[in-house]
Every structure is written in C-alpha cells, then in structure tokens.
Short mmCIF file of C-alpha atoms and ligand atoms in Angstrom, two decimals:
data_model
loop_
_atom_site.label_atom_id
_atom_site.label_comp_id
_atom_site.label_asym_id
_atom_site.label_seq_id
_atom_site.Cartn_x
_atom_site.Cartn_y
_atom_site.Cartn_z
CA UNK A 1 -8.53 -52.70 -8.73
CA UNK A 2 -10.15 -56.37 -8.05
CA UNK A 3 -11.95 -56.71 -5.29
CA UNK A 4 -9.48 -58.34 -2.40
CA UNK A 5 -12.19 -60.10 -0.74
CA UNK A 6 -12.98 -62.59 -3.82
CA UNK A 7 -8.87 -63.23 -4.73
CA UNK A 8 -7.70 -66.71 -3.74
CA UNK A 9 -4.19 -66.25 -1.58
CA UNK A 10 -1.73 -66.43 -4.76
CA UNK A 11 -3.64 -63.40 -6.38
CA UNK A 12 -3.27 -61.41 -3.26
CA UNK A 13 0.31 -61.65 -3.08
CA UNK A 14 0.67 -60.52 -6.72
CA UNK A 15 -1.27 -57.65 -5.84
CA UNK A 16 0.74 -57.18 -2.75
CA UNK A 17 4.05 -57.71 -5.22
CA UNK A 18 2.66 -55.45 -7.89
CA UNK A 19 2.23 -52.26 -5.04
CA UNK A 20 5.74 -53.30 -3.81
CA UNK A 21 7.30 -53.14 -6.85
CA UNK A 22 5.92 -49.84 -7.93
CA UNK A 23 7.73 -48.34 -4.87
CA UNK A 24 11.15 -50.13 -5.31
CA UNK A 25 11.96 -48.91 -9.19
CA UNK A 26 15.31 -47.33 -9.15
CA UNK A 27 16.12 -45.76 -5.65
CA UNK A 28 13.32 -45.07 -3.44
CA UNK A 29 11.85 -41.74 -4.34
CA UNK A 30 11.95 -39.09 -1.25
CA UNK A 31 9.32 -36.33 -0.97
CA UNK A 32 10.57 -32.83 -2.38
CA UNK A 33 8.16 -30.37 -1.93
CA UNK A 34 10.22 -27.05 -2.32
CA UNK A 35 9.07 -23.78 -2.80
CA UNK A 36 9.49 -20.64 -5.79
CA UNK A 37 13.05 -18.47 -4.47
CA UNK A 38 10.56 -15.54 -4.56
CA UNK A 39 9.23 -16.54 -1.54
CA UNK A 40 11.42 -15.10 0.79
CA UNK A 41 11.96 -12.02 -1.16
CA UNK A 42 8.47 -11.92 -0.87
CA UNK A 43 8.42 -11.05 2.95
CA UNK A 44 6.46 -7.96 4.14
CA UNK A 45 8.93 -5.79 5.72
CA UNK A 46 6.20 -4.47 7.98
CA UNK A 47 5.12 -7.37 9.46
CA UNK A 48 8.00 -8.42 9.92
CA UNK A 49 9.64 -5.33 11.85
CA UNK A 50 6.44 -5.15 13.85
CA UNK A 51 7.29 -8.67 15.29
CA UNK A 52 10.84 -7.66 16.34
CA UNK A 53 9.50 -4.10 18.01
CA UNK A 54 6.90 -5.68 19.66
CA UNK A 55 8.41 -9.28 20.67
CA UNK A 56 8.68 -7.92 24.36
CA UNK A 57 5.77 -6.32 26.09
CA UNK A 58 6.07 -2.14 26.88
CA UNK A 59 7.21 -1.52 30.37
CA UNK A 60 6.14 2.31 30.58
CA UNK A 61 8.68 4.54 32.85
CA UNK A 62 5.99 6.65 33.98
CA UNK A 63 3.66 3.54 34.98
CA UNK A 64 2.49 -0.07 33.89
CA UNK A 65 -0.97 0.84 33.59
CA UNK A 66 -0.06 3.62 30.45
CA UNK A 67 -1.97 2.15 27.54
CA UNK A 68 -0.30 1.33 24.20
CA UNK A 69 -0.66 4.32 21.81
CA UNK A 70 -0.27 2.30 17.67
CA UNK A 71 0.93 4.68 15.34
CA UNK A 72 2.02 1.95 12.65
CA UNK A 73 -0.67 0.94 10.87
CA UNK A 74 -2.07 2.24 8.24
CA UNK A 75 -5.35 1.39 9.12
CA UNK A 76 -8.38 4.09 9.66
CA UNK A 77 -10.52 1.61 11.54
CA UNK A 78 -7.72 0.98 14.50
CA UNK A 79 -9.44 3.80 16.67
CA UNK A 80 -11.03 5.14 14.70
CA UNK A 81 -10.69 8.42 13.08
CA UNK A 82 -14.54 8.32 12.19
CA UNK A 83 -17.18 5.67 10.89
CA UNK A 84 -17.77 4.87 7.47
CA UNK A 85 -19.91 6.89 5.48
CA UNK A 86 -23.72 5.59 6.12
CA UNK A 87 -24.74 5.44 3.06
CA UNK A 88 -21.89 2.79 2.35
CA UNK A 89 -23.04 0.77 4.65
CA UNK A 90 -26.87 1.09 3.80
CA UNK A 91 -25.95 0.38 0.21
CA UNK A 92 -24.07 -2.81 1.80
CA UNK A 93 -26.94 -3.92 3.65
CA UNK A 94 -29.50 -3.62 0.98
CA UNK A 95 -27.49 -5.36 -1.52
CA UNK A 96 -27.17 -8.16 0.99
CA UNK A 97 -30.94 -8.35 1.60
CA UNK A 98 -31.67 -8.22 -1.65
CA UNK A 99 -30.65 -12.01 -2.40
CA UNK A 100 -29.21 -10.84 -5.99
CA UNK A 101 -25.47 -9.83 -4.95
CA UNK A 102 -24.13 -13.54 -4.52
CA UNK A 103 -23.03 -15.12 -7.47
CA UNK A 104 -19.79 -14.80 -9.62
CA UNK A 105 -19.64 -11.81 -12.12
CA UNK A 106 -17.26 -10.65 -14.87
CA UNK A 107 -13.77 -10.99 -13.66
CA UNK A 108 -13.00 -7.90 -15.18
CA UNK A 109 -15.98 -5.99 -12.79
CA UNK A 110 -19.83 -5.61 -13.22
CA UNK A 111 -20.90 -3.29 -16.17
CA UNK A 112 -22.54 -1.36 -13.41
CA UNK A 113 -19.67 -1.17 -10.61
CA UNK A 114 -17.26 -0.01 -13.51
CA UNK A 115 -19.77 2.59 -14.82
CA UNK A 116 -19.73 3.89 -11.58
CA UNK A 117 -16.35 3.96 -10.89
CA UNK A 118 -16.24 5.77 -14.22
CA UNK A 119 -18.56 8.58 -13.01
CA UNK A 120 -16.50 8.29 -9.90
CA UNK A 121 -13.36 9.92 -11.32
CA UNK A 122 -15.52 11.79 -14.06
CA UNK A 123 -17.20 13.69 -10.92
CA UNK A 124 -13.74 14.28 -8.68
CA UNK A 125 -11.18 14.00 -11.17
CA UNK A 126 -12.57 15.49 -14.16
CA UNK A 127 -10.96 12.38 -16.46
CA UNK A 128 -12.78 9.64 -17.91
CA UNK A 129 -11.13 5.96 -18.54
CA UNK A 130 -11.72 2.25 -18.76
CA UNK A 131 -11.22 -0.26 -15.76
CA UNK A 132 -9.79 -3.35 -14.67
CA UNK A 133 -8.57 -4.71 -11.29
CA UNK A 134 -5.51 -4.67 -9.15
CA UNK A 135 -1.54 -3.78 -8.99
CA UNK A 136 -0.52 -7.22 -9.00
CA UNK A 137 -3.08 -7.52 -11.95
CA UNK A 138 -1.16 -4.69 -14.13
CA UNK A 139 2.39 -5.61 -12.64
CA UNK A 140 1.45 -9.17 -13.98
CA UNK A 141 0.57 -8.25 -17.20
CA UNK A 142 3.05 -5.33 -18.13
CA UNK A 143 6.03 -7.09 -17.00
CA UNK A 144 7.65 -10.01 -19.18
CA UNK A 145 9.00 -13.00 -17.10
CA UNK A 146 12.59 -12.60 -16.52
CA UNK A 147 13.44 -15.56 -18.76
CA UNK A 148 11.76 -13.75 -21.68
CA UNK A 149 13.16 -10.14 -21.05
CA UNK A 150 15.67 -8.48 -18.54
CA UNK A 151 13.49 -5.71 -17.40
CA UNK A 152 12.96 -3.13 -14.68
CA UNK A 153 10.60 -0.59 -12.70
CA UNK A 154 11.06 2.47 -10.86
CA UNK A 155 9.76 2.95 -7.30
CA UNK A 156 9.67 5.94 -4.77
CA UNK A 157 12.23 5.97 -2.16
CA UNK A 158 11.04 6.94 0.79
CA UNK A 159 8.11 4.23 -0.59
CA UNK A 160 5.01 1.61 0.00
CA UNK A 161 7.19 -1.63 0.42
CA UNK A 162 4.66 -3.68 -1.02
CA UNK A 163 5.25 -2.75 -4.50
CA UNK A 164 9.07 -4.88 -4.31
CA UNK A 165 7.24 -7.03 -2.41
CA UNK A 166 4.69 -7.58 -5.63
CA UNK A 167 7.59 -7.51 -7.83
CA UNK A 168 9.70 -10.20 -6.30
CA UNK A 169 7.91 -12.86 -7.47
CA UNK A 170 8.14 -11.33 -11.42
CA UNK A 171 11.67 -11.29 -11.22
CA UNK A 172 12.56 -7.81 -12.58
CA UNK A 173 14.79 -5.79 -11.11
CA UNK A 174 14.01 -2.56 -9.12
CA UNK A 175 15.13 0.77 -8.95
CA UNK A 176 14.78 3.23 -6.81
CA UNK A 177 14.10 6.86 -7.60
CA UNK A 178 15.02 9.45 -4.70
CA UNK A 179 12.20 11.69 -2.99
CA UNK A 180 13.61 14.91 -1.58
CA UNK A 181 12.62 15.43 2.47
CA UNK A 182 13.84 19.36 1.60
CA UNK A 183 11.45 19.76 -1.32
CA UNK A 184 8.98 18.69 0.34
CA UNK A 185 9.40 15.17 -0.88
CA UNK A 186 9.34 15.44 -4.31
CA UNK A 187 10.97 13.51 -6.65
CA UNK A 188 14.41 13.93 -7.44
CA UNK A 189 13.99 14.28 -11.18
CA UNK A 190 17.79 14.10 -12.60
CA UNK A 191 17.62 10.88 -10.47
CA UNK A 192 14.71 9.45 -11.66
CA UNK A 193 15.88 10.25 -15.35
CA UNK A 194 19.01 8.61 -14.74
CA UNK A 195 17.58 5.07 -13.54
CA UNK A 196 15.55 4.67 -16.93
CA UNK A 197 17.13 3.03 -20.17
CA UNK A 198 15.80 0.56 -22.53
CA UNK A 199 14.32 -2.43 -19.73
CA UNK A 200 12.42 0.40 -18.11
CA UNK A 201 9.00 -0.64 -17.89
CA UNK A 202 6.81 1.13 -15.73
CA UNK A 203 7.59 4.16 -13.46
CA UNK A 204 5.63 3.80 -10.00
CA UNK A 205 4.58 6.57 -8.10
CA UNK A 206 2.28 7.15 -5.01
CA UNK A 207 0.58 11.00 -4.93
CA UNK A 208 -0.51 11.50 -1.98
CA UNK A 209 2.55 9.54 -0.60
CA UNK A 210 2.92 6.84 1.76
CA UNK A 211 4.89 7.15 3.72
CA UNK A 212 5.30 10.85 3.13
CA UNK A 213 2.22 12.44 3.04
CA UNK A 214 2.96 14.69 -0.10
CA UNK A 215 1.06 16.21 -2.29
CA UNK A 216 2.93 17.15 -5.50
CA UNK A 217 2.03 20.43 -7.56
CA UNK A 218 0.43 20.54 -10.94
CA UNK A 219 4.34 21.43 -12.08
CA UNK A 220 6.27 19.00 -10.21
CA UNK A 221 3.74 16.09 -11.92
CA UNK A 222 4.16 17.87 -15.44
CA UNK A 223 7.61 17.98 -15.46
CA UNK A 224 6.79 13.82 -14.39
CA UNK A 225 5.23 13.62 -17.53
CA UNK A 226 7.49 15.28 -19.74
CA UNK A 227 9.98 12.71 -18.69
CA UNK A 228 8.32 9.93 -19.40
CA UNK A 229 6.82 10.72 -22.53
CA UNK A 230 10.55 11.95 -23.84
CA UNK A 231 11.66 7.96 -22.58
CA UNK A 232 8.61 6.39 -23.96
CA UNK A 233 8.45 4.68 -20.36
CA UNK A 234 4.16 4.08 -19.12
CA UNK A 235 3.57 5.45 -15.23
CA UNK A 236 1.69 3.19 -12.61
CA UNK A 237 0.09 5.95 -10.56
CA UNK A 238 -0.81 5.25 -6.91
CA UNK A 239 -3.97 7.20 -5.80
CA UNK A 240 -5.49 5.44 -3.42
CA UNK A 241 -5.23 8.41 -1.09
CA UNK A 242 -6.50 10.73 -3.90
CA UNK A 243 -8.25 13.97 -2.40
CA UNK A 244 -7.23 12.95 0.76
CA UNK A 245 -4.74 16.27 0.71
CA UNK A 246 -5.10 19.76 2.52
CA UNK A 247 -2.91 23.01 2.33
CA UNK A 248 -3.67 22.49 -2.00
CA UNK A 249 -5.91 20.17 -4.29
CA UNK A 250 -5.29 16.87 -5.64
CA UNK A 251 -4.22 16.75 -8.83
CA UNK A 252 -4.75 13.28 -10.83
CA UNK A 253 -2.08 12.65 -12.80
CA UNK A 254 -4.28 11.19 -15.73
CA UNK A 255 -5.82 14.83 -15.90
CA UNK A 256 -2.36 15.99 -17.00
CA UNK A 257 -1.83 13.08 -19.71
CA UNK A 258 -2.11 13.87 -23.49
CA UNK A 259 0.03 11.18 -24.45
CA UNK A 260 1.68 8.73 -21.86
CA UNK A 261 -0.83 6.08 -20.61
CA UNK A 262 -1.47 6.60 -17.16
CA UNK A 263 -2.42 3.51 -14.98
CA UNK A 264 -4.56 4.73 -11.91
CA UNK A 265 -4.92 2.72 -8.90
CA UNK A 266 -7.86 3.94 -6.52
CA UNK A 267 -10.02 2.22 -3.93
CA UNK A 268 -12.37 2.27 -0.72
CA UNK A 269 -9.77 1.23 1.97
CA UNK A 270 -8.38 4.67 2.59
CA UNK A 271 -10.69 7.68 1.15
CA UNK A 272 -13.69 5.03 2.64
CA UNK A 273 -12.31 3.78 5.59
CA UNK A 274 -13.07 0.87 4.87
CA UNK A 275 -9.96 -1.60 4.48
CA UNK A 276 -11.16 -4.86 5.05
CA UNK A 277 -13.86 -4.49 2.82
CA UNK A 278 -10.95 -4.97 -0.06
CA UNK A 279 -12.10 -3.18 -3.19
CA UNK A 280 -10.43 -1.30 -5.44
CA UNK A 281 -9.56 -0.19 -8.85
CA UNK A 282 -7.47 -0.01 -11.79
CA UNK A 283 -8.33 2.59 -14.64
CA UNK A 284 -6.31 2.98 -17.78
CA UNK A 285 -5.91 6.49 -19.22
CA UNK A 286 -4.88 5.90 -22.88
CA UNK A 287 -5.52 9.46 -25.02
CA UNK A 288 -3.53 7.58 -27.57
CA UNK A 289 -4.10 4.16 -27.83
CA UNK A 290 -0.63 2.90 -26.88
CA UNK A 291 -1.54 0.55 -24.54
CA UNK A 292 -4.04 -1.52 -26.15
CA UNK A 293 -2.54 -4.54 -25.10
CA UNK A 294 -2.64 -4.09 -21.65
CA UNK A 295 -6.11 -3.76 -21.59
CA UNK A 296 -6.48 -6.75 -23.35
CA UNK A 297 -3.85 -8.16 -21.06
CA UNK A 298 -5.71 -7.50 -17.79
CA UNK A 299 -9.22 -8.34 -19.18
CA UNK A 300 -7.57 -11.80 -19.54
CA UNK A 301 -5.73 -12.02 -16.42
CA UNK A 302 -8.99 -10.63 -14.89
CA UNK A 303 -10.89 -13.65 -15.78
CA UNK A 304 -8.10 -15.57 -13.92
CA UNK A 305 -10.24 -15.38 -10.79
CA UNK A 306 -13.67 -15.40 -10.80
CA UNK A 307 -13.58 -11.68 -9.91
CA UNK A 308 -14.10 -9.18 -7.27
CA UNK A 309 -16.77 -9.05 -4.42
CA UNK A 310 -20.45 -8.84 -5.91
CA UNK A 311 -21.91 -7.42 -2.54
CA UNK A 312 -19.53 -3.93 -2.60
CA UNK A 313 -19.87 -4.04 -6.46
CA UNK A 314 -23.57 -3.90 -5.86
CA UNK A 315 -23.86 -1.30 -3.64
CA UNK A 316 -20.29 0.58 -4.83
CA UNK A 317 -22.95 2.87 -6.94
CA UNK A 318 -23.85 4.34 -3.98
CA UNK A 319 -21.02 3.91 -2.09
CA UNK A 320 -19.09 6.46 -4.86
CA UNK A 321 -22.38 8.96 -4.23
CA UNK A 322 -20.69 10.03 -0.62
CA UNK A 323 -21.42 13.35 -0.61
CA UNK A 324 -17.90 15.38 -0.04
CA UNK A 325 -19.05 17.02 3.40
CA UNK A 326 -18.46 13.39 4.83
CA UNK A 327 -14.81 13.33 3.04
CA UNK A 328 -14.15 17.22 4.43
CA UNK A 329 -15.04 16.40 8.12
CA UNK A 330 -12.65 13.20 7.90
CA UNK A 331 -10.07 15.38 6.54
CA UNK A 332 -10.56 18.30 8.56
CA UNK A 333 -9.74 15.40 11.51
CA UNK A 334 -6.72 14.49 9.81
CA UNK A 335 -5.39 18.03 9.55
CA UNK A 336 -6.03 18.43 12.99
CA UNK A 337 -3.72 15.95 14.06
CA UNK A 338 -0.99 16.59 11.34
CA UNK A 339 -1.00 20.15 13.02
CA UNK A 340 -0.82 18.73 16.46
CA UNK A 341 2.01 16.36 15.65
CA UNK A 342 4.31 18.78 13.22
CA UNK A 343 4.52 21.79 15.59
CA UNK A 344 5.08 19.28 18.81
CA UNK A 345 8.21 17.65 16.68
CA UNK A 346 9.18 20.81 15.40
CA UNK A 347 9.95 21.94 18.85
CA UNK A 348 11.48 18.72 20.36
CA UNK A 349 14.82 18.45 20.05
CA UNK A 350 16.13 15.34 18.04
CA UNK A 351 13.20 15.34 15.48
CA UNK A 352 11.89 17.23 12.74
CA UNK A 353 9.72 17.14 9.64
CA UNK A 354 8.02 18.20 6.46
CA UNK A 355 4.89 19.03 7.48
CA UNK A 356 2.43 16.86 5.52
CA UNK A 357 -0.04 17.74 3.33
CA UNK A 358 -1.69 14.92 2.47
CA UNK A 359 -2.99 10.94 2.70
CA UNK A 360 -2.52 9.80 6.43
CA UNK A 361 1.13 9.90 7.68
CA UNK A 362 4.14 11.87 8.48
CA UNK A 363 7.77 11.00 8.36
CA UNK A 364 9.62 12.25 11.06
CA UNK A 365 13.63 12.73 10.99
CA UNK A 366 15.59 11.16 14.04
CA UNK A 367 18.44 13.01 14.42
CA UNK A 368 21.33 10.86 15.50
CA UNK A 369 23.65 13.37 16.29
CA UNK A 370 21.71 14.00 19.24
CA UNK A 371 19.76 10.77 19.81
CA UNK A 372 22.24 8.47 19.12
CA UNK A 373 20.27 5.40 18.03
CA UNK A 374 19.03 3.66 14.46
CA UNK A 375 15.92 3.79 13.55
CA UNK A 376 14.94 0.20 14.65
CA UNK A 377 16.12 0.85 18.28
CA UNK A 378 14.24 4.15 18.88
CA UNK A 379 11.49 2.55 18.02
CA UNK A 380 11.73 -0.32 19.97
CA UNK A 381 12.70 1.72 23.00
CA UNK A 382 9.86 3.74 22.62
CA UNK A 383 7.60 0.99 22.66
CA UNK A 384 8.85 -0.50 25.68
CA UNK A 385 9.28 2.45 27.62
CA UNK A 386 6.25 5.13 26.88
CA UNK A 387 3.78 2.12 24.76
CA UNK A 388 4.37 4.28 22.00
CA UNK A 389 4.14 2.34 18.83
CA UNK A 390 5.32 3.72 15.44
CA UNK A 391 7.06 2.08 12.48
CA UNK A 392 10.91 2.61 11.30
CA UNK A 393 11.99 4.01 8.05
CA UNK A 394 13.48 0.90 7.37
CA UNK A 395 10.17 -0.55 6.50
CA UNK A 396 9.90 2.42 3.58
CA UNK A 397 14.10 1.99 2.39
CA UNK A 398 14.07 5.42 4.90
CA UNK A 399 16.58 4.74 7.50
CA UNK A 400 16.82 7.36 9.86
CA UNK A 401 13.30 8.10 9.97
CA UNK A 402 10.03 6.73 11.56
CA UNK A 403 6.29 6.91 9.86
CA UNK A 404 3.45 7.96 12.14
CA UNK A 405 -0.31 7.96 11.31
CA UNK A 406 -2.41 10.63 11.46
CA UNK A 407 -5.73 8.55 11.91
CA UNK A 408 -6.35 8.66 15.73
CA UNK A 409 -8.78 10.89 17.73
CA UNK A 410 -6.89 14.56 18.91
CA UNK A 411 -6.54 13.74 22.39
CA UNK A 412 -4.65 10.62 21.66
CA UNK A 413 -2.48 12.67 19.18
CA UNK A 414 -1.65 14.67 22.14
CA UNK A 415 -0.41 12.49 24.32
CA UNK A 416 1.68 10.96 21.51
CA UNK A 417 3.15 14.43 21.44
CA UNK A 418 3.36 14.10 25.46
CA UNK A 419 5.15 10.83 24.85
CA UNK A 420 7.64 11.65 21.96
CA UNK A 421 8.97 14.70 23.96
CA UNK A 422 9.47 12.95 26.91
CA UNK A 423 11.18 10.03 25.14
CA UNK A 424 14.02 12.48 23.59
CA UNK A 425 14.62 14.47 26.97
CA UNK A 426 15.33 11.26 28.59
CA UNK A 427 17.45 10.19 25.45
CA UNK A 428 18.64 13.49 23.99
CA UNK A 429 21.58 15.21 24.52
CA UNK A 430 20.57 18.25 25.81
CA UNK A 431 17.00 19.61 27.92
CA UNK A 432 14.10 20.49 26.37
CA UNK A 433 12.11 23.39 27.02
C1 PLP B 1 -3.05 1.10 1.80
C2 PLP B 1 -2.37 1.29 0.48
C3 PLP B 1 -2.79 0.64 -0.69
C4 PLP B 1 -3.90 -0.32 -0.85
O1 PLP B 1 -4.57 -0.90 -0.12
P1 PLP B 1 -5.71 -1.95 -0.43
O2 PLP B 1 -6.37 -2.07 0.88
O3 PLP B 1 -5.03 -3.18 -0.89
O4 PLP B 1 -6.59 -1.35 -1.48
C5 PLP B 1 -2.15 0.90 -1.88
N1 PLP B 1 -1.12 1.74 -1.95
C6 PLP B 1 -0.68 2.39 -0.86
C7 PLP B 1 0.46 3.34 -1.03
C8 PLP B 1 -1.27 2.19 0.39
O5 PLP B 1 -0.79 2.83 1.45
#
C-alpha cells in the first residue's frame, strides 16, 4: 500500500476508487457467521435444569433464614466430604517449586506420568495396559464422521448425560441400553443385545454408576463380556469412580478381558477429590491386538493439543502413592451417609430406593401415585420451600426419579433426611409416621 501522505490528489482517489470497488462486486456481501447444528444438541442438560430449579430464590416454610442444602453436584469439594490427600498436594507444591514442571510435554502424557498410571492400575487393579488421554479423545477417534459411515453407540439409561452430549457433535446415533432399578441397576442384557447390529461401535458403560451408584458383580460384567465378544462390538468402560464401592469390591472390567479391548477411563476428580485439578486417563486393554489402530489413532489426536497439565503429571507419581487408609476413611464417610439417606427414604412415604453401593449418589424413586408431581416440579418445589437442592432424573433420561449426592458431612445428611420427610407429609397423600 503507497504511502497516502506522498500521493498527489488524483492518486488518492484511485486508491479511494480501488477500496470502493472491492466492496461493490456483485451484491454487497453481508456477514454470516453461523454456527455447527451440533451446537445445540450439545447443551448440558445439567446446567441447564439447574437454571430453571433455581431461577427463583428458596422461600423455606419453616423460616427464611434455613440455609440451602446442594445435593446436585457431583462435586466432592462443595462441602466438603474431606481434604485431599496431603501428599497430593505436597507432590503439587514441590513440582511447582521446582521450576521444571512448566513447559509443554508429549501430547500423549509424560513417560513418567504414564508409567505411573501404569503401576497405578497394576497395584489396585491387578491389569497392566498402555495410555492415552480423554473420552472425547477415544469417541473422536473410534467413531467415523457420519458422512463416511452411519454408525452408533450404546449408553446406560439411567446414565452420565455428558456422553450424548460428547457424541452430538460426531453425529452418530445413540442408543440406549436399559439399567434395571429392581436388579439393583444392572443392565438389562436382552436389551442391550438387541440395540447392537452392524453400526455398533462402542458399548459405554459407567461401573460404579452415575447416577446409580452400582456396583456390578464379577458375573453380571462377564456375562457383559460374553456379549460383546459374540458381536465383535469394543466397550468404553467408565471407572472414574473405581474402588469407590462398599457392601463388595470393585471389579475392573479389563481384569475380566481375554479378548474384547477394553477402553478404561480413570482419573483424580472423584477417587482424589480433586475436580478442578482436571486430570485423567485413558488406558487401552488389548490381550489381542485388535485395536491397534486406535492406539495409533489417539497418539495422533493426542498431539492435537499440546497435552495435559505438566504440574499434576509431575507430581501424579506421588499423587497415585495415596496410601488406601486415606481412600477407606473417605469411603467409610460416604457409606455413612448412603446409610443415613436409604433407611430415611425407605421409611417416607412417596420415595424409595436401591440402596447404593458405590461411587457418590443415589437415585431415589418419586412415587407419583402418591406425590402427584414430575420430576422437574418436586424438585423445584423442594428448593423453594425447604432450600433443598437435588437434581431430576430428567438430567440422567430417568424421569420419575431424582439423584442425590452422598458427599456432604453426616449432620447435613440428616437434615436432608429432616427436609425430604417433611416435604412429602406436606405433599403426600397420606401422614407419615
Ligand atoms: C465426574 C465424572 C466424570 C469425569 O470427570 P472429569 O472431571 O472430567 O475427569 C466421568 N464420568 C462420570 C460418570 C462422572 O460422573
């Protein structure tokens, strides 16, 4: 561009033409700056519910001054249940001081965070495997775009809603395989069997569940495995709340594997307590080498972004070292509360529920013979009239239900069971004792 300043008058108005003209080919061009249809479908149901509950302020019955009891997120930290374990955050702080956790590393992990990791799952789950990073990461790279293949995967129902949140965006359909409340939410084999056919690509399952807090037998997750391996269909297993279980063990599902490739997601947010930190996991159990691809597929897609957080890769060494009496006194606090919360529903009228044994919720049944009211509005009238705050089975495709969590101190647990029953005698049909 010449310098305006030294142009006699007839070369400025060319210039000034020139810039005119460039705007005046054709018709005028308007801004369009759309965005991708999966945006919507993107949406997190949670958030979203949790602005429609909450968009008026509680007015407790029995006072103004009641304080708001949150029961719907899952988040450890909110009250919380217990701090993190110290050596975590000594392992945090020295990798910090040490002036040597701050630049980019492989996108794929460390060699040293994925060793431990590694040793990890060697030392709880008695199974060894490689490791990448993420469920978007593995959605991304085992599912085809739609305009390449028609494809689908298989979620839980009562389930985590982010998964068809993840999935919008890939275009592939999803299907939902039924848990069983009577069973003690396990899965509805027959129906899971009957959802698969060729476009099946991945069955998803959580163990321990949210929103369920299951724990599934050694049997229940063999007869998983028998299924998919007769179908030829991979399983995306959900274990972030691994070992977090009472009542019976954990079992990994990878332990169970001889021949379907088992894709374990694990991670500090839940076992940890420590969400925001944002680290976890994804380890590929392949006994026979069917999936090579994949792990190609996610080294690549790894490498996408310049990789995970070098301050808890660092220190995750020692983080992974937390001896289990730290992990038995925050479970023994979870059971606690579990107990406190299933024996107070199982005696008010207008609720019930499997009692959990496992991760950090329970589902609880509304029964709206005698309450008379979706899921959506006894939540929102339990909010505004005892500050009660718990999410609606809607958010988990459970309608008809609500999802509490387990992570506050007793005391408050007992008031929410204070709260609850005082809620359905106003609303029930009939007394309670
Ligand atoms: C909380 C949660 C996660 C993962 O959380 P991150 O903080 O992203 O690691 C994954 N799956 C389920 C079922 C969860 O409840």
């Amino acid at each position: 561009m010449p310098n305006i300043d030294l142009l006699d008058t007839a070369q400025v108005s060319s210039v000034v033409k020139r810039h005119k003209l460039v705007g005046m080919i054709g018709k005028e061009k308007k801004w369009d700056i759309g965005v991708s249809p999966s945006v919507p479908n993107s949406r997190n149901p949670i958030r979203t519910t949790l602005e429609l509950i909450t968009s008026q302020p509680p007015n407790p019955i029995n006072g103004p001054t009641r304080s708001l009891i949150n029961l719907g997120l899952g988040d450890p930290t909110h009250y919380p249940l217990h701090p993190p374990p110290e050596g975590a955050i000594d392992a945090i702080t020295r990798a910090l001081k040490s002036g040597k956790a701050n630049g980019y590393l492989p996108g794929a992990g460390s060699l040293q965070a994925r060793s431990a990791v590694v040793d990890y799952h060697e030392r709880w789950d008695g199974v060894t495997h490689g490791v990448g990073q993420g469920l978007d990461l593995i959605l991304s790279v085992l599912i085809p775009h739609q305009t390449v293949q028609k494809c689908n995967v298989l979620l839980p129902r009562p389930g985590f809603a982010q998964y068809a949140t993840l999935l919008a965006n890939l275009g592939t359909d999803v299907r939902y395989y039924d848990l069983l409340e009577e069973q003690g939410w396990e899965i509805d084999l027959s129906s899971l069997e009957d959802s698969i056919d060729g476009g099946t690509k991945a069955i998803i399952l959580t163990n321990p569940s949210n929103p369920c807090g299951s724990n599934y037998s050694r049997s229940h997750l063999q007869a998983l495995l028998d299924i998919a391996e007769q179908h030829k269909v991979p399983i995306i297993s959900d274990e972030i709340y691994g070992h977090m279980t009472w009542d019976k063990p954990f079992v990994p599902l990878a332990s169970l594997s001889r021949s379907v490739p088992i894709i374990t997601l694990a991670g500090l947010s839940k076992r940890f307590l420590v969400p925001g930190w944002r680290f976890g996991w994804v380890c590929l159990h392949d006994p026979l080498c069917l999936a090579t691809k994949v792990r190609e597929g996610m080294h690549v897609w790894a490498n996408r972004f310049m990789g995970p957080n070098s301050l808890v890769q660092a220190a995750l060494p020692d983080i992974l070292a937390t001896p289990g009496s730290w992990f038995k006194v925050v479970m023994d606090k979870i059971q606690l509360n579990a107990h406190i919360l299933t024996t107070a529903i199982n005696t008010i009228p207008g609720l019930s529920c499997a009692a959990p044994s496992g991760a950090l919720y329970m589902l609880v049944k509304i029964d709206s013979s005698r309450l008379h009211m979706s899921d959506i509005d006894f939540c929102t009238s339990l909010y505004r009239e005892e500050a009660l705050f718990v999410l609606p089975g809607i958010c988990f495709e459970a309608p008809g239900y609500f999802r509490a969590v387990l992570s506050t101190p007793a005391d408050v647990m007992q008031d929410v069971a204070l709260r609850l029953r005082a809620f359905c005698h106003r609303h029930g049909g009939k007394v309670c004792i």
